[in-house]
CSV table of C-alpha atoms in Angstrom, one decimal:
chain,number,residue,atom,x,y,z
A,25,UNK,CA,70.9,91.3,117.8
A,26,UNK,CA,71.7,88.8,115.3
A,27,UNK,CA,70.9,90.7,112.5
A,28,UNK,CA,72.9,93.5,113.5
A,29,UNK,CA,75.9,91.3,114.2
A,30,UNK,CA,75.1,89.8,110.2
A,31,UNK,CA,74.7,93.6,109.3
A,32,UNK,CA,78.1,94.4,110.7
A,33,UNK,CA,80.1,91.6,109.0
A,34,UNK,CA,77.8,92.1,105.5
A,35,UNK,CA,78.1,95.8,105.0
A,36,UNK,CA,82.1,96.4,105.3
A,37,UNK,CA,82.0,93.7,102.5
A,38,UNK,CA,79.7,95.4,100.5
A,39,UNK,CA,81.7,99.0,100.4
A,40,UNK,CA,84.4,97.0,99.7
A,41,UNK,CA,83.1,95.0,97.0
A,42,UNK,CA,81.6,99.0,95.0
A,43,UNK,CA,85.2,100.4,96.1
A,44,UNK,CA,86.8,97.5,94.2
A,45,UNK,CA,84.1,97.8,91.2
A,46,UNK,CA,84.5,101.6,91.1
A,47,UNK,CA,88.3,101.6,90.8
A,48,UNK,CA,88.0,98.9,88.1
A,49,UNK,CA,85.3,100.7,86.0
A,50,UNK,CA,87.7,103.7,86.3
A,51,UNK,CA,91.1,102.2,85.2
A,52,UNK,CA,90.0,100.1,82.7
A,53,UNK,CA,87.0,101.4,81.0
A,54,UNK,CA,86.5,105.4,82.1
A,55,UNK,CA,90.1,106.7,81.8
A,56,UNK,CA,91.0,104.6,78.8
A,57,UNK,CA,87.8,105.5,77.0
A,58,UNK,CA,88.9,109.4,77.1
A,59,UNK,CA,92.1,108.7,75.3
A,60,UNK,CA,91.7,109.7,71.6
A,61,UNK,CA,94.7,109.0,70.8
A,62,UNK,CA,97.5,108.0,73.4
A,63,UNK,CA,100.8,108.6,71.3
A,64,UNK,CA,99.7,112.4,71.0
A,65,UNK,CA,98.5,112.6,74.5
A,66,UNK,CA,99.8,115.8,76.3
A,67,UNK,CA,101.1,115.6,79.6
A,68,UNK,CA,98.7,117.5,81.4
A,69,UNK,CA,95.5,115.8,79.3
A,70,UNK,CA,91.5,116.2,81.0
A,71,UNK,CA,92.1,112.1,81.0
A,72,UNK,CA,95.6,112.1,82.9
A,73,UNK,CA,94.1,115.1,85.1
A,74,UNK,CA,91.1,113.0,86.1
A,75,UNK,CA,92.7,110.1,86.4
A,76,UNK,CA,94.9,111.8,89.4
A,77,UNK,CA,92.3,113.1,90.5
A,78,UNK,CA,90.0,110.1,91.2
A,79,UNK,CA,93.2,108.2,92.2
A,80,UNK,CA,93.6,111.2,95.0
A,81,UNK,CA,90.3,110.9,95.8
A,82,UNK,CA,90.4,107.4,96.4
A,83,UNK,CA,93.4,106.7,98.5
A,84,UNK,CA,92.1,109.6,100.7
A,85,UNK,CA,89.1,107.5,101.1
A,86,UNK,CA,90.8,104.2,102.0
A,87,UNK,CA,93.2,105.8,103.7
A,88,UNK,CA,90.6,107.3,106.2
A,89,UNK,CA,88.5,103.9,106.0
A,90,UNK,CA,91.7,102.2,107.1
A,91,UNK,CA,91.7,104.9,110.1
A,92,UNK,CA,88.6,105.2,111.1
A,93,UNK,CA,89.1,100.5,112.1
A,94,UNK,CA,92.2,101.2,113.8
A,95,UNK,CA,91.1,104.1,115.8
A,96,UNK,CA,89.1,101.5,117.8
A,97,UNK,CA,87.5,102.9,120.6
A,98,UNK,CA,88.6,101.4,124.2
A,99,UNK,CA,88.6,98.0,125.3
A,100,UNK,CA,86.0,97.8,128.0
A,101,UNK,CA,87.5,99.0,131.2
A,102,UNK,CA,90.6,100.3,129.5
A,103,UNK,CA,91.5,103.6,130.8
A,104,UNK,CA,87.9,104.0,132.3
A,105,UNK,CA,86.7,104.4,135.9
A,106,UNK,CA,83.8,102.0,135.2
A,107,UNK,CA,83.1,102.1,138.9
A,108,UNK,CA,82.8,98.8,140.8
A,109,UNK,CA,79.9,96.0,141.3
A,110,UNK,CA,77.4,94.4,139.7
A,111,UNK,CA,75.2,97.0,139.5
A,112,UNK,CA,77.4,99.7,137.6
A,113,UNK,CA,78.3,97.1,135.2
A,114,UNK,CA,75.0,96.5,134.5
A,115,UNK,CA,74.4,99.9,132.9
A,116,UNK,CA,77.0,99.6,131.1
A,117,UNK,CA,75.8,96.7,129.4
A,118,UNK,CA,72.4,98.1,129.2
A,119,UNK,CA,74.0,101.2,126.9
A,120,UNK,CA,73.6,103.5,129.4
A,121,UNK,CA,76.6,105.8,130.8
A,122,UNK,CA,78.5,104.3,134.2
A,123,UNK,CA,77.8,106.7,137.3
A,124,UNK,CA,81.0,106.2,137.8
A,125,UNK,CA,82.7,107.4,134.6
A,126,UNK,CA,84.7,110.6,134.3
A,127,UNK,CA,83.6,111.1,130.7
A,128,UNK,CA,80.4,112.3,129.5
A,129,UNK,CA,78.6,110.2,127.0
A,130,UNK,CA,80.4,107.4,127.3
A,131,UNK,CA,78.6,104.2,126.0
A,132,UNK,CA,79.0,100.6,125.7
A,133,UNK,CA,78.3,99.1,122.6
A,134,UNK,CA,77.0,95.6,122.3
A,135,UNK,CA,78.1,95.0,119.1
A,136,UNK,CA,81.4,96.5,119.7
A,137,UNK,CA,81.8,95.0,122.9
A,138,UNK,CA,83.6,98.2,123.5
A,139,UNK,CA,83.3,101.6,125.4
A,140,UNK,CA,83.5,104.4,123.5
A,141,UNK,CA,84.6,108.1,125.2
A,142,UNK,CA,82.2,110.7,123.2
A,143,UNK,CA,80.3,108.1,121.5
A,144,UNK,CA,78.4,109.0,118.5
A,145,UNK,CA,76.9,105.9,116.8
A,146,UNK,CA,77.9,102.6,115.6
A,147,UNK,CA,78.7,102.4,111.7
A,148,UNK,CA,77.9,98.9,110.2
A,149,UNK,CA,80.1,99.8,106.7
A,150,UNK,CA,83.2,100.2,109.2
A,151,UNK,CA,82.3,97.7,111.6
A,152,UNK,CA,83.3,99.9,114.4
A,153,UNK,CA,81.3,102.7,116.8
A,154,UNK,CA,82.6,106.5,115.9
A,155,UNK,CA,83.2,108.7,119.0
A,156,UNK,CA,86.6,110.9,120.0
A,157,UNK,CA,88.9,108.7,118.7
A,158,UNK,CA,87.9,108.4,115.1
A,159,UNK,CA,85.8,111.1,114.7
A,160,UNK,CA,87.9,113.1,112.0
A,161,UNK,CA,89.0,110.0,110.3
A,162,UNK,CA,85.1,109.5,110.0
A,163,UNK,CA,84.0,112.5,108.4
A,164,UNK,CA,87.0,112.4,106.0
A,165,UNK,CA,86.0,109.5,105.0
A,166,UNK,CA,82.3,110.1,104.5
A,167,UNK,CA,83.3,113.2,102.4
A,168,UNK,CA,86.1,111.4,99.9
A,169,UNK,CA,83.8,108.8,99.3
A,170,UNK,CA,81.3,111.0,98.1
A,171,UNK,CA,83.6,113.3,96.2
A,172,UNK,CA,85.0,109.8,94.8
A,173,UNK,CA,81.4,108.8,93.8
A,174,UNK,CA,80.7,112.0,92.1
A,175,UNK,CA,83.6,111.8,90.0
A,176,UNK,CA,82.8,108.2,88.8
A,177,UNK,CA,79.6,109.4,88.2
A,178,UNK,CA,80.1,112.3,85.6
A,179,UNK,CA,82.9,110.3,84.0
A,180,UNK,CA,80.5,107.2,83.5
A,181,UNK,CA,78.3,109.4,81.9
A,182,UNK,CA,80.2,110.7,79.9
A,183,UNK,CA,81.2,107.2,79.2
A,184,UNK,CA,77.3,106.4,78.2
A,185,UNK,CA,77.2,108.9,76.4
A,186,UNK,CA,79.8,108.5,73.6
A,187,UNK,CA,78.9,105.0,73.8
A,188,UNK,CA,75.1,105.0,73.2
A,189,UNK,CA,75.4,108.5,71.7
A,190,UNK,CA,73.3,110.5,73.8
A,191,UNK,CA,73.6,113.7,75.7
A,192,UNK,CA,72.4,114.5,79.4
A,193,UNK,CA,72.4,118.4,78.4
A,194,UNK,CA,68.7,117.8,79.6
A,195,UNK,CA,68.2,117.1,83.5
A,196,UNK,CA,65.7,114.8,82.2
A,197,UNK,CA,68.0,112.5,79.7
A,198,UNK,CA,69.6,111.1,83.3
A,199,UNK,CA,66.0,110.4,84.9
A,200,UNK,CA,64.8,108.3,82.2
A,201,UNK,CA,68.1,106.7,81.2
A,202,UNK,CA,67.7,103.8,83.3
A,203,UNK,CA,63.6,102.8,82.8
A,204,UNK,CA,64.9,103.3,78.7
A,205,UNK,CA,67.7,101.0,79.5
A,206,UNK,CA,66.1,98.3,80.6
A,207,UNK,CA,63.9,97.9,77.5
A,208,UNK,CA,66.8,98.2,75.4
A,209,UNK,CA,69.0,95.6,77.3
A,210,UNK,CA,66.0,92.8,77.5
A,211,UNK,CA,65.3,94.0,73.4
A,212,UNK,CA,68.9,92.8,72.7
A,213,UNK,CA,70.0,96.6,72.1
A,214,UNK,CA,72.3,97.3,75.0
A,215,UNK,CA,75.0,95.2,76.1
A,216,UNK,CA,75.5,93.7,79.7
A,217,UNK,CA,78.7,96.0,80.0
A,218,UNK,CA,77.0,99.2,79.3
A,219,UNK,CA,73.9,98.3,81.4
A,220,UNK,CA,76.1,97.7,84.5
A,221,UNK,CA,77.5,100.9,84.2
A,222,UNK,CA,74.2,102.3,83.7
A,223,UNK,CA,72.8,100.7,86.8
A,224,UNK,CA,76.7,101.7,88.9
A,225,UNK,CA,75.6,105.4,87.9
A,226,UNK,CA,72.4,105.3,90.2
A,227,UNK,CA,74.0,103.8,93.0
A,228,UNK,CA,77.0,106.4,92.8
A,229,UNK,CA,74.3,109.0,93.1
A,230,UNK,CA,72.6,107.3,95.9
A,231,UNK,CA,76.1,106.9,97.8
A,232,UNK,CA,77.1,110.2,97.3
A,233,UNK,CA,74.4,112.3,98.1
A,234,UNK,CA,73.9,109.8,101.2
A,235,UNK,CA,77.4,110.5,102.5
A,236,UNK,CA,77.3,114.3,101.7
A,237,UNK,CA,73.9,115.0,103.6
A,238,UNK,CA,75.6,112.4,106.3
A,239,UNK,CA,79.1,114.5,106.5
A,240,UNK,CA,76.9,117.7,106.6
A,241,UNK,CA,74.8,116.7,109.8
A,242,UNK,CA,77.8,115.5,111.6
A,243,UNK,CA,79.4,118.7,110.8
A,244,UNK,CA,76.1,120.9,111.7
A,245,UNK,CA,76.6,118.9,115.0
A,246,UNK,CA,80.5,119.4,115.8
A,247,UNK,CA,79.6,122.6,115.6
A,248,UNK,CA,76.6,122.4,118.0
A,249,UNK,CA,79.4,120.7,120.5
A,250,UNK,CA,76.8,117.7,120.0
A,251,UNK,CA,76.9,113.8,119.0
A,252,UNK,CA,74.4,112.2,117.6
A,253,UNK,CA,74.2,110.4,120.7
A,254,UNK,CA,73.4,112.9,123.5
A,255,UNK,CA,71.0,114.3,121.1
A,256,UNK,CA,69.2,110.7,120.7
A,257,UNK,CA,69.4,111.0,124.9
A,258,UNK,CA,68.3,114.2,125.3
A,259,UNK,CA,71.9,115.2,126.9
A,260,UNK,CA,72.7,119.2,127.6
A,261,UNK,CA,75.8,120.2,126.6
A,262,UNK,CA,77.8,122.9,127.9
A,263,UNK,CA,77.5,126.0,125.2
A,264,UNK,CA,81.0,126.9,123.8
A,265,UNK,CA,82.6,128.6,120.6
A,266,UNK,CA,82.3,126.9,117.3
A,267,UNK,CA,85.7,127.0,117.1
A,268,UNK,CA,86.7,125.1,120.1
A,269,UNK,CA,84.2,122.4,119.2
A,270,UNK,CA,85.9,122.4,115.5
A,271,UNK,CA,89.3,122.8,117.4
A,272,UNK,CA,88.4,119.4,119.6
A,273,UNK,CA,87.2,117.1,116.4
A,274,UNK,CA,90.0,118.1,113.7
A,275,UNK,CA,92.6,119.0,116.1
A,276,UNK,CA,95.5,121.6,115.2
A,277,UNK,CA,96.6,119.9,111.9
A,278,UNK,CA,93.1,120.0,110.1
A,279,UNK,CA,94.5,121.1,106.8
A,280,UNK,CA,96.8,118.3,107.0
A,281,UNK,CA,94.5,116.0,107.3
A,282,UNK,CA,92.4,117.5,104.2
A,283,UNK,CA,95.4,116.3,102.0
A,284,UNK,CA,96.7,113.1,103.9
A,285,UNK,CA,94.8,110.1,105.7
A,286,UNK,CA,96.6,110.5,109.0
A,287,UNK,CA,95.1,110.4,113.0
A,288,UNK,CA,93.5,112.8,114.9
A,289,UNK,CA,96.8,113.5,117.0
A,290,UNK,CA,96.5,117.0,117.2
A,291,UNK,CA,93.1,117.1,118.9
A,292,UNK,CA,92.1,118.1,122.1
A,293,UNK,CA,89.7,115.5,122.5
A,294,UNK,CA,93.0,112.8,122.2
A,295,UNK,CA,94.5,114.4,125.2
A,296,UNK,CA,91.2,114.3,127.5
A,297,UNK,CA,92.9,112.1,131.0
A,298,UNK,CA,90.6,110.5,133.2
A,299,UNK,CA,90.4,111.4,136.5
């Protein structure tokens, strides 16, 4: 348990700490680097372009971050029938649903010290457990950030590539690029600049794809009517239409919330009372 408490203060650190590196390497290295010449630069220049792009892409994924921590999930006992004596409490704190809760899979998290309506499962880079409340914000999140880290990724190589002179036309230029690197940089070759950017690309693939697979199975689930919790216990859902299940997660406003960080106050799931 104390490693997972560590866990949860280290890793919002971390994402912060690539956000702020990512945002850097962008400004002041990638977007400058594609100006040829900035006294003939047209208004509507591939550098300008991505440059909006990636700052789009970016505020939509802090914007949703910022979300996803303030759509905390209930304080414990908050709004919930958690049913009375020591011996429903006790399931709660053993992470198991109360029998006297009106929701289904509600769940107490121990790191959270929080109940969560529709809980899904605790995210250490947000500090916070995902369930009805945050859900959308979530999966916003997880898919900006890996839109974001795609972006950085083809302009840092095309960064590399004008700086070491080298072309990724061949799938396999990227696959050896950083075992080649490291050679050069200990040789004297490559500088320290270029070989951090070098070693950024790998983890902006690694992030990326992570958080595109991720978005994809929590999709493939909403869809299912599912969490990854009730599947983890084996819980039968009622069968219902796609839509609805779409309809309950992204609410009425779901275009909306494609274009702007804002919450989930269109959704069904927001309006769920407890008896």
């Amino acid at each position: 348990m104390l490693v997972l408490r560590l866990l949860n203060v280290v890793a919002p650190a971390y994402f912060l700490c690539i956000s702020l590196v990512t945002f850097v390497l962008q400004i002041f290295l990638f977007i400058p680097s594609m100006f040829r010449d900035p006294s003939t630069t047209p208004l509507f220049s591939p550098a300008l372009l991505h440059g909006a792009l990636f700052l789009f892409l970016s505020a939509n994924a802090l914007g949703n971050y910022i979300l996803v921590i303030q759509s905390s999930p209930e304080e414990l006992g908050k709004g919930l029938n958690l049913g009375e004596g020591a011996e429903m409490m006790a399931d709660w704190l053993d992470g198991s649903r109360s029998p006297g809760s009106a929701l289904p899979s509600t769940h107490y998290c121990r790191l959270c010290a929080r109940v969560t309506q529709r809980h899904d499962h605790h995210c250490f880079f947000t500090g916070n457990c995902i369930g009805s409340r945050n859900m959308r914000n979530f999966i916003m999140f997880c898919l900006y950030t890996s839109l974001a880290c795609l972006d950085s990724l083809v302009a840092g190589m095309a960064y590399i590539s004008a700086s070491l002179s080298m072309s990724f036309a061949n799938p396999l230029a990227f696959l050896t690029l950083l075992p080649h690197s490291i050679s050069q940089f200990f040789s004297g070759a490559l500088l320290s600049s270029e070989m951090f950017v070098i070693l950024m690309l790998y983890l902006w693939l690694g992030i990326g794809l992570a958080c595109a697979g991720f978005c994809c199975h929590q999709l493939l689930l909403i869809l299912r009517g599912q969490t990854r919790y009730q599947v983890r216990k084996g819980m039968v859902v009622k069968a219902r239409p796609w839509r609805e299940n779409l309809r309950e997660v992204f609410g009425k406003r779901w275009l909306l919330g494609l274009l702007i960080p804002m919450l989930n106050v269109g959704s069904d799931c927001r309006r769920q009372k407890v008896k």
